[in-house]
CSV table of C-alpha atoms and ligand atoms in Angstrom, one decimal:
chain,number,residue,atom,x,y,z
A,1425,MET,CA,-5.5,-35.0,-1.5
A,1426,LYS,CA,-8.8,-33.7,-2.7
A,1427,GLU,CA,-8.7,-30.3,-4.5
A,1428,PHE,CA,-11.3,-27.8,-3.3
A,1429,LEU,CA,-9.7,-24.5,-4.3
A,1430,ILE,CA,-10.6,-23.5,-7.9
A,1431,SER,CA,-7.6,-23.5,-10.2
A,1432,LYS,CA,-7.3,-19.8,-10.9
A,1433,TYR,CA,-6.5,-19.2,-7.2
A,1434,LYS,CA,-4.0,-22.0,-6.8
A,1435,ASP,CA,-0.9,-19.9,-7.5
A,1436,VAL,CA,-2.0,-16.5,-6.1
A,1437,GLU,CA,0.8,-14.9,-4.1
A,1438,PRO,CA,-0.5,-13.2,-1.0
A,1439,TYR,CA,0.8,-10.0,0.4
A,1440,VAL,CA,3.3,-10.6,3.3
A,1441,PRO,CA,2.7,-8.0,6.0
A,1442,GLY,CA,5.4,-6.8,8.3
A,1443,GLU,CA,5.8,-9.2,11.2
A,1444,GLN,CA,3.9,-8.7,14.5
A,1445,PRO,CA,5.8,-11.0,16.9
A,1446,ARG,CA,4.5,-11.8,20.3
A,1447,ASP,CA,7.5,-13.4,22.0
A,1448,LYS,CA,8.6,-10.1,23.6
A,1449,LYS,CA,8.0,-6.4,23.4
A,1450,TYR,CA,9.8,-4.9,20.4
A,1451,LEU,CA,10.3,-1.4,19.2
A,1452,LYS,CA,8.3,-1.7,16.1
A,1453,LEU,CA,9.8,0.3,13.2
A,1454,ASN,CA,8.7,-2.2,10.5
A,1455,THR,CA,5.1,-1.3,9.5
A,1456,ASN,CA,5.0,2.5,9.2
A,1457,GLU,CA,2.5,3.1,11.9
A,1458,SER,CA,2.3,6.4,13.8
A,1459,PRO,CA,4.1,6.5,17.1
A,1460,TYR,CA,1.4,8.8,18.4
A,1461,SER,CA,-2.0,7.8,19.8
A,1462,PRO,CA,-5.3,9.0,18.3
A,1463,SER,CA,-6.5,12.3,19.7
A,1464,GLU,CA,-8.7,12.6,22.8
A,1465,ALA,CA,-11.7,13.5,20.6
A,1466,VAL,CA,-11.1,10.3,18.5
A,1467,LEU,CA,-10.8,8.1,21.6
A,1468,LYS,CA,-14.1,9.5,22.9
A,1469,ALA,CA,-15.8,9.0,19.5
A,1470,VAL,CA,-14.6,5.4,19.4
A,1471,ALA,CA,-15.8,4.8,23.0
A,1472,ASP,CA,-19.2,6.4,22.2
A,1473,SER,CA,-19.7,4.2,19.1
A,1474,ALA,CA,-19.6,1.0,21.2
A,1475,SER,CA,-23.2,1.5,22.5
A,1476,SER,CA,-24.6,1.3,18.9
A,1477,LEU,CA,-22.5,-1.7,17.7
A,1478,GLN,CA,-25.7,-3.8,17.5
A,1479,LEU,CA,-26.6,-1.7,14.4
A,1480,TYR,CA,-24.9,-2.0,11.0
A,1481,PRO,CA,-22.9,1.1,10.0
A,1482,ASP,CA,-24.2,3.5,7.3
A,1483,PRO,CA,-23.1,1.7,4.1
A,1484,ALA,CA,-23.1,5.1,2.3
A,1485,CYS,CA,-20.8,6.6,4.9
A,1486,ARG,CA,-22.6,9.9,4.6
A,1487,ASP,CA,-21.2,11.7,7.7
A,1488,LEU,CA,-17.6,10.8,6.8
A,1489,LYS,CA,-18.0,11.7,3.1
A,1490,ALA,CA,-19.4,15.1,4.2
A,1491,ALA,CA,-16.6,15.7,6.7
A,1492,LEU,CA,-13.9,14.8,4.2
A,1493,ALA,CA,-15.5,16.7,1.4
A,1494,GLY,CA,-15.6,19.8,3.6
A,1495,SER,CA,-12.0,19.5,4.6
A,1496,LEU,CA,-10.8,19.0,1.0
A,1497,GLY,CA,-13.1,21.6,-0.6
A,1498,LEU,CA,-14.9,18.9,-2.7
A,1499,GLN,CA,-18.4,17.4,-2.8
A,1500,PRO,CA,-19.4,14.2,-0.9
A,1501,GLU,CA,-19.9,12.6,-4.4
A,1502,ASN,CA,-16.1,12.9,-4.9
A,1503,ILE,CA,-15.3,10.7,-1.9
A,1504,LEU,CA,-15.5,6.9,-1.2
A,1505,PRO,CA,-14.5,5.8,2.3
A,1506,THR,CA,-13.1,2.2,2.4
A,1507,ASN,CA,-11.6,-0.4,4.6
A,1508,GLY,CA,-8.1,0.9,4.6
A,1509,SER,CA,-6.7,2.4,1.4
A,1510,ASP,CA,-5.9,-1.2,0.3
A,1511,GLU,CA,-9.6,-1.5,-0.5
A,1512,VAL,CA,-9.3,1.5,-2.9
A,1513,LEU,CA,-6.5,-0.3,-4.6
A,1514,SER,CA,-8.5,-3.6,-4.8
A,1515,LEU,CA,-11.6,-1.9,-6.2
A,1516,SER,CA,-9.5,0.1,-8.8
A,1517,PHE,CA,-7.6,-3.0,-10.0
A,1518,MET,CA,-10.9,-4.8,-10.3
A,1519,ALA,CA,-12.6,-1.9,-12.1
A,1520,TYR,CA,-10.0,-0.7,-14.5
A,1521,ALA,CA,-7.5,-3.4,-15.4
A,1522,HIS,CA,-7.5,-7.0,-16.7
A,1523,ASP,CA,-5.5,-9.2,-19.1
A,1524,GLU,CA,-6.0,-6.8,-22.0
A,1525,LYS,CA,-6.0,-3.6,-20.0
A,1526,PRO,CA,-2.6,-3.6,-18.2
A,1527,ALA,CA,-1.7,-2.1,-14.9
A,1528,TYR,CA,1.4,0.0,-15.2
A,1529,TYR,CA,3.6,0.6,-12.2
A,1530,ALA,CA,7.2,0.8,-11.0
A,1531,ASP,CA,9.4,-2.3,-10.5
A,1532,VAL,CA,10.2,-1.1,-7.0
A,1533,THR,CA,6.9,-0.1,-5.3
A,1534,TYR,CA,4.2,-1.2,-2.9
A,1535,GLY,CA,4.1,-5.0,-3.1
A,1536,PHE,CA,0.3,-5.2,-2.9
A,1537,TYR,CA,0.0,-4.0,-6.6
A,1538,ASP,CA,1.6,-7.3,-7.8
A,1539,VAL,CA,-0.6,-9.2,-5.4
A,1540,LEU,CA,-3.8,-7.6,-6.9
A,1541,SER,CA,-2.6,-8.1,-10.5
A,1542,GLY,CA,-2.2,-11.8,-9.6
A,1543,LEU,CA,-5.6,-12.1,-8.0
A,1544,PHE,CA,-7.5,-10.3,-10.7
A,1545,GLY,CA,-5.6,-11.8,-13.7
A,1546,VAL,CA,-4.3,-8.4,-14.6
A,1547,LYS,CA,-1.4,-8.0,-17.0
A,1548,ALA,CA,1.2,-6.1,-15.0
A,1549,LYS,CA,3.7,-3.9,-16.8
A,1550,HIS,CA,6.6,-2.9,-14.6
A,1551,PHE,CA,8.5,0.3,-15.5
A,1552,ALA,CA,12.0,0.2,-14.0
A,1553,LEU,CA,12.9,3.1,-11.7
A,1554,ARG,CA,16.2,4.7,-12.5
A,1555,ASP,CA,19.4,3.5,-10.6
A,1556,ASP,CA,18.7,6.2,-8.0
A,1557,PHE,CA,15.1,5.0,-7.6
A,1558,THR,CA,13.6,8.1,-9.2
A,1559,ILE,CA,10.8,7.6,-11.6
A,1560,ASP,CA,10.9,8.3,-15.4
A,1561,ILE,CA,7.6,10.0,-15.9
A,1562,SER,CA,7.8,9.8,-19.7
A,1563,GLU,CA,7.1,6.1,-19.6
A,1564,TYR,CA,3.7,6.8,-18.2
A,1565,CYS,CA,2.8,9.3,-20.9
A,1566,GLY,CA,1.1,8.3,-24.1
A,1567,LEU,CA,-0.3,5.0,-22.8
A,1568,ASP,CA,-3.6,4.1,-24.4
A,1569,SER,CA,-5.6,1.9,-22.0
A,1570,GLY,CA,-5.5,0.4,-18.5
A,1571,LEU,CA,-4.5,1.5,-15.1
A,1572,ILE,CA,-1.5,3.6,-14.1
A,1573,VAL,CA,-0.6,3.2,-10.4
A,1574,ILE,CA,2.0,5.5,-8.8
A,1575,ALA,CA,2.6,5.6,-5.1
A,1576,ASN,CA,3.5,9.2,-4.3
A,1577,PRO,CA,5.6,9.3,-2.3
A,1578,ASN,CA,6.7,5.9,-3.4
A,1579,ALA,CA,7.2,3.0,-1.0
A,1580,PRO,CA,9.6,1.7,0.1
A,1581,THR,CA,11.9,4.3,-1.5
A,1582,GLY,CA,10.1,7.3,0.0
A,1583,ILE,CA,10.8,9.5,-3.1
A,1584,ALA,CA,8.1,11.9,-4.2
A,1585,ILE,CA,7.2,13.4,-7.6
A,1586,GLY,CA,5.5,16.8,-8.1
A,1587,VAL,CA,1.9,17.5,-9.0
A,1588,ASN,CA,2.9,19.0,-12.3
A,1589,GLU,CA,4.3,15.6,-13.2
A,1590,ILE,CA,1.1,13.8,-12.2
A,1591,GLU,CA,-0.9,16.3,-14.2
A,1592,LYS,CA,1.3,15.6,-17.3
A,1593,ILE,CA,0.5,11.9,-17.0
A,1594,CYS,CA,-3.3,12.5,-16.6
A,1595,LYS,CA,-3.2,14.8,-19.6
A,1596,GLU,CA,-1.0,12.6,-21.8
A,1597,SER,CA,-2.6,9.3,-21.0
A,1598,PRO,CA,-6.3,10.4,-21.0
A,1599,ASP,CA,-7.6,6.9,-21.8
A,1600,CYS,CA,-5.9,5.4,-18.7
A,1601,VAL,CA,-7.1,5.7,-15.2
A,1602,VAL,CA,-4.3,7.2,-13.1
A,1603,LEU,CA,-4.4,6.0,-9.5
A,1604,ILE,CA,-2.1,8.1,-7.2
A,1605,ASP,CA,-1.6,6.2,-3.9
A,1606,GLU,CA,-1.0,9.0,-1.4
A,1607,ALA,CA,-0.7,6.8,1.7
A,1608,TYR,CA,2.3,8.9,2.9
A,1609,VAL,CA,1.6,12.3,1.3
A,1610,GLU,CA,1.0,14.1,4.6
A,1611,PHE,CA,4.7,13.8,5.6
A,1612,GLY,CA,6.1,16.2,3.0
A,1613,ALA,CA,4.9,15.6,-0.6
A,1614,GLU,CA,2.4,17.5,-2.7
A,1615,SER,CA,-1.1,16.1,-3.1
A,1616,ALA,CA,-2.8,15.6,-6.4
A,1617,VAL,CA,-6.3,16.1,-4.9
A,1618,GLY,CA,-6.6,19.5,-6.5
A,1619,LEU,CA,-6.6,17.9,-9.9
A,1620,VAL,CA,-9.6,15.5,-9.5
A,1621,THR,CA,-12.2,18.0,-10.6
A,1622,LYS,CA,-10.1,18.7,-13.8
A,1623,TYR,CA,-9.1,15.1,-14.8
A,1624,PRO,CA,-11.9,12.5,-14.8
A,1625,ASN,CA,-9.2,9.8,-15.2
A,1626,LEU,CA,-7.6,10.6,-11.9
A,1627,ILE,CA,-8.2,8.7,-8.6
A,1628,VAL,CA,-6.3,9.6,-5.4
A,1629,SER,CA,-6.2,7.1,-2.6
A,1630,ARG,CA,-5.6,8.2,1.0
A,1631,THR,CA,-5.4,6.5,4.3
A,1632,TYR,CA,-6.0,7.1,8.0
A,1633,SER,CA,-3.4,4.5,8.8
A,1634,LYS,CA,-0.2,6.7,9.0
A,1635,SER,CA,-0.9,10.4,9.3
A,1636,MET,CA,-4.1,9.9,11.4
A,1637,SER,CA,-2.8,7.2,13.8
A,1638,LEU,CA,-5.6,4.8,12.9
A,1639,ALA,CA,-3.9,1.8,11.3
A,1640,GLY,CA,-5.9,-0.5,13.6
A,1641,ALA,CA,-9.2,0.9,12.5
A,1642,ARG,CA,-8.7,0.2,8.8
A,1643,LEU,CA,-9.9,3.3,7.2
A,1644,GLY,CA,-9.0,4.9,3.9
A,1645,TYR,CA,-10.8,6.7,1.0
A,1646,ALA,CA,-10.8,7.4,-2.7
A,1647,ILE,CA,-11.1,10.9,-4.0
A,1648,ALA,CA,-12.1,11.3,-7.7
A,1649,ASN,CA,-14.5,12.6,-10.2
A,1650,GLU,CA,-18.1,11.5,-9.2
A,1651,GLU,CA,-18.4,9.0,-12.1
A,1652,ARG,CA,-15.2,7.2,-11.0
A,1653,ILE,CA,-16.5,7.2,-7.4
A,1654,ARG,CA,-19.8,5.8,-8.5
A,1655,GLU,CA,-18.0,3.0,-10.3
A,1656,LEU,CA,-15.9,2.1,-7.4
A,1657,GLU,CA,-18.8,2.4,-5.0
A,1658,THR,CA,-20.9,0.0,-7.1
A,1659,LEU,CA,-18.1,-2.6,-6.8
A,1660,LYS,CA,-17.8,-1.9,-3.1
A,1661,TYR,CA,-21.6,-2.7,-2.7
A,1662,THR,CA,-21.1,-5.9,-4.7
A,1663,LEU,CA,-18.3,-7.2,-2.5
A,1664,ASN,CA,-18.9,-5.9,1.0
A,1665,PRO,CA,-21.4,-3.0,1.4
A,1666,TYR,CA,-20.5,-2.6,5.1
A,1667,SER,CA,-16.7,-2.7,4.6
A,1668,VAL,CA,-16.2,0.4,6.8
A,1669,ASN,CA,-17.4,-0.3,10.4
A,1670,ARG,CA,-19.3,1.9,12.7
A,1671,THR,CA,-16.3,2.6,15.0
A,1672,ALA,CA,-14.0,3.5,12.1
A,1673,LEU,CA,-16.7,5.9,10.7
A,1674,ALA,CA,-17.0,7.7,14.0
A,1675,ALA,CA,-13.2,7.8,14.5
A,1676,GLY,CA,-12.8,9.1,10.9
A,1677,VAL,CA,-15.2,12.0,11.4
A,1678,ALA,CA,-13.7,13.0,14.8
A,1679,ALA,CA,-10.2,12.9,13.3
A,1680,VAL,CA,-11.1,15.3,10.5
A,1681,GLU,CA,-12.5,17.7,13.1
A,1682,ASP,CA,-9.3,17.5,15.1
A,1683,ILE,CA,-7.0,17.9,12.1
A,1684,GLU,CA,-4.5,20.3,13.8
A,1685,TYR,CA,-3.5,17.6,16.3
A,1686,TYR,CA,-2.7,15.3,13.4
A,1687,LYS,CA,-0.9,17.9,11.3
A,1688,ASN,CA,1.3,18.6,14.3
A,1689,ASN,CA,2.1,14.9,14.7
A,1690,CYS,CA,3.0,14.7,11.0
A,1691,ARG,CA,5.3,17.7,11.4
A,1692,LEU,CA,7.0,16.0,14.4
A,1693,VAL,CA,7.5,12.8,12.4
A,1694,ALA,CA,9.0,14.7,9.5
A,1695,GLU,CA,11.4,16.5,11.8
A,1696,THR,CA,12.4,13.3,13.5
A,1697,ARG,CA,12.8,11.7,10.1
A,1698,ASP,CA,15.2,14.4,9.0
A,1699,ARG,CA,17.2,14.3,12.2
A,1700,THR,CA,17.4,10.5,12.0
A,1701,ALA,CA,18.5,10.7,8.4
A,1702,GLU,CA,21.4,13.0,9.4
A,1703,ARG,CA,22.4,10.7,12.2
A,1704,LEU,CA,22.3,7.7,9.8
A,1705,LYS,CA,24.5,9.5,7.3
A,1706,GLU,CA,27.0,10.2,10.1
A,1707,LEU,CA,27.0,6.4,10.7
A,1708,GLY,CA,27.9,5.8,7.1
A,1709,PHE,CA,24.5,5.0,5.7
A,1710,GLU,CA,23.3,6.1,2.2
A,1711,LEU,CA,19.7,7.3,2.1
A,1712,THR,CA,17.1,8.2,-0.4
A,1713,ASP,CA,15.3,11.6,-0.1
A,1714,SER,CA,12.3,10.3,1.9
A,1715,LYS,CA,9.1,12.4,2.1
A,1716,THR,CA,7.4,9.8,4.2
A,1717,ASN,CA,7.2,8.4,7.7
A,1718,PHE,CA,10.1,6.0,7.0
A,1719,VAL,CA,13.7,6.2,5.8
A,1720,PHE,CA,15.2,3.9,3.2
A,1721,CYS,CA,18.8,3.3,3.7
A,1722,ARG,CA,21.8,1.0,3.1
A,1723,HIS,CA,25.2,0.7,4.6
A,1724,PRO,CA,28.2,-0.1,2.4
A,1725,GLY,CA,29.9,-2.2,5.1
A,1726,VAL,CA,27.1,-4.5,6.5
A,1727,GLN,CA,24.4,-6.4,4.7
A,1728,ALA,CA,20.8,-5.3,5.3
A,1729,SER,CA,19.8,-8.8,6.3
A,1730,GLU,CA,22.5,-8.9,8.9
A,1731,LEU,CA,21.5,-5.5,10.3
A,1732,THR,CA,17.8,-6.6,10.4
A,1733,ASP,CA,18.7,-9.7,12.4
A,1734,LYS,CA,21.0,-7.9,14.8
A,1735,LEU,CA,18.4,-5.1,15.4
A,1736,ARG,CA,15.8,-7.8,16.0
A,1737,GLN,CA,18.0,-9.5,18.6
A,1738,ALA,CA,18.3,-6.1,20.2
A,1739,GLY,CA,14.5,-5.8,20.2
A,1740,ILE,CA,14.1,-3.5,17.2
A,1741,LEU,CA,12.1,-4.5,14.2
A,1742,VAL,CA,12.7,-2.9,10.8
A,1743,ARG,CA,11.7,-4.1,7.3
A,1744,HIS,CA,14.0,-5.7,4.8
A,1745,PHE,CA,12.6,-6.5,1.3
A,1746,THR,CA,14.5,-9.3,-0.4
A,1747,GLY,CA,14.1,-8.2,-4.0
A,1748,GLU,CA,16.9,-7.9,-6.5
A,1749,ARG,CA,17.0,-4.1,-6.2
A,1750,THR,CA,16.0,-3.8,-2.5
A,1751,ASN,CA,18.1,-6.5,-1.0
A,1752,ASP,CA,20.8,-4.1,0.2
A,1753,TRP,CA,18.3,-1.7,1.7
A,1754,LEU,CA,16.4,-1.3,5.0
A,1755,ARG,CA,13.1,0.5,5.4
A,1756,ILE,CA,12.9,2.0,8.9
A,1757,SER,CA,9.7,3.6,10.2
A,1758,ILE,CA,9.9,6.8,12.1
A,1759,GLY,CA,8.9,6.6,15.7
A,1760,THR,CA,9.3,9.1,18.5
A,1761,PRO,CA,12.6,11.0,18.9
A,1762,GLU,CA,13.4,8.6,21.8
A,1763,ASP,CA,12.6,5.5,19.6
A,1764,MET,CA,14.9,6.8,16.9
A,1765,LEU,CA,17.7,7.6,19.3
A,1766,ALA,CA,17.4,4.0,20.5
A,1767,LEU,CA,17.6,2.8,16.9
A,1768,THR,CA,20.7,4.9,16.0
A,1769,ASN,CA,22.5,4.1,19.2
A,1770,THR,CA,21.9,0.4,18.6
A,1771,LEU,CA,23.1,0.7,15.0
A,1772,GLU,CA,26.2,2.5,16.1
A,1773,GLU,CA,26.9,-0.4,18.6
A,1774,ILE,CA,26.3,-3.0,15.8
A,1775,LEU,CA,28.6,-1.1,13.4
A,1776,ASN,CA,31.3,-0.9,16.0
A,1777,GLY,CA,31.1,-4.6,16.4
A,1778,GLY,CA,29.6,-4.3,19.9
A,1779,ARG,CA,26.6,-6.6,19.2
A,1780,VAL,CA,27.2,-10.0,17.7
B,1002,LIG,N1,-0.2,2.2,-0.1
B,1002,LIG,C1,1.0,2.1,0.3
B,1002,LIG,C2,2.1,2.6,-0.5
B,1002,LIG,C3,1.3,1.5,1.6
B,1002,LIG,O1,2.6,1.4,2.0
B,1002,LIG,C4,0.2,1.0,2.3
B,1002,LIG,C5,0.5,0.4,3.7
B,1002,LIG,N2,0.9,-0.9,3.7
B,1002,LIG,C6,-1.1,1.1,1.8
B,1002,LIG,C7,-1.3,1.7,0.6
B,1002,LIG,C8,-2.3,0.5,2.5
B,1002,LIG,O2,-2.5,1.1,3.7
B,1002,LIG,P1,-3.9,1.0,4.4
B,1002,LIG,O3,-4.7,-0.2,3.8
B,1002,LIG,O4,-3.6,0.7,5.8
B,1002,LIG,O5,-4.7,2.2,4.2
């Protein structure tokens, strides 16, 4: 067999997204999407954008930068819209880490960080979470170069840290870039956005995929000091200047203008999460304290892989990560109250031996 692929990519480990099967209709609680549709205003903006799709989008994303800056009390120069927040992560790994400048992150966190370390030849230093999956902040203080990456709240554990702890890391590792991945922050954690004007080493990444019901549009953004944004934007222009398409830009602006609709959805999801957590506890599950749109849980009596398979047979998809520390656990996205009732009723049947 002829070898075409250059050697440095031969062993890259790609990210494995949650499954999207087509054999039948499933209740999808495996990819942390919103159960609620985009708002009417966003649907209209998306439809209106279609008549200009013969034109490239604005590569500088000026309207969206202005809308986001206005809503966050920052300047457009502090914002970089991207193709999902995964693009913020890619650009940051590319910009601030390599073999001599490590990337520091938890041993149990978003799997894409390891994928990016592999792709960019970054030395990854994993700091083990404690047994209860909480993070030991002191490990991230006093580091002298490279990229610190913390998902806050963390995924798949759902556990959040406070802004004071993030500030301590920024202050005590001033020569590292500190990337706070806030993909789930709107569901109950504190945002570090208020710190970006104070700490030039801080980058916050956000997404429209969860709280803003736009996972299918692929839209995210970085928030940082203007120097960091310029660096990331330069890299964006070298890779894919038009990474954010015209429809996503229009949807993104309309969603910011309709923020109350989305805040209300996030409140509903958080309420449903807390009710689901109570019900799961009644069924004997152990849960972490999730501040996200998913719960992370395990049952002492049944293996997570078995629960995943049985739920799948019953038409419900959840996520099981086969890692040493996650193998016993399930990550279950929060849907509507009816979705979650279907989930907990099915689990109850499984646990009572009713579904084989
Ligand atoms: N960060 C975390 C922690 C995530 O779970 C995800 C979703 N898979 C992302 C970032 C990326 O989300 P998106 O690219 O859809 O914005």
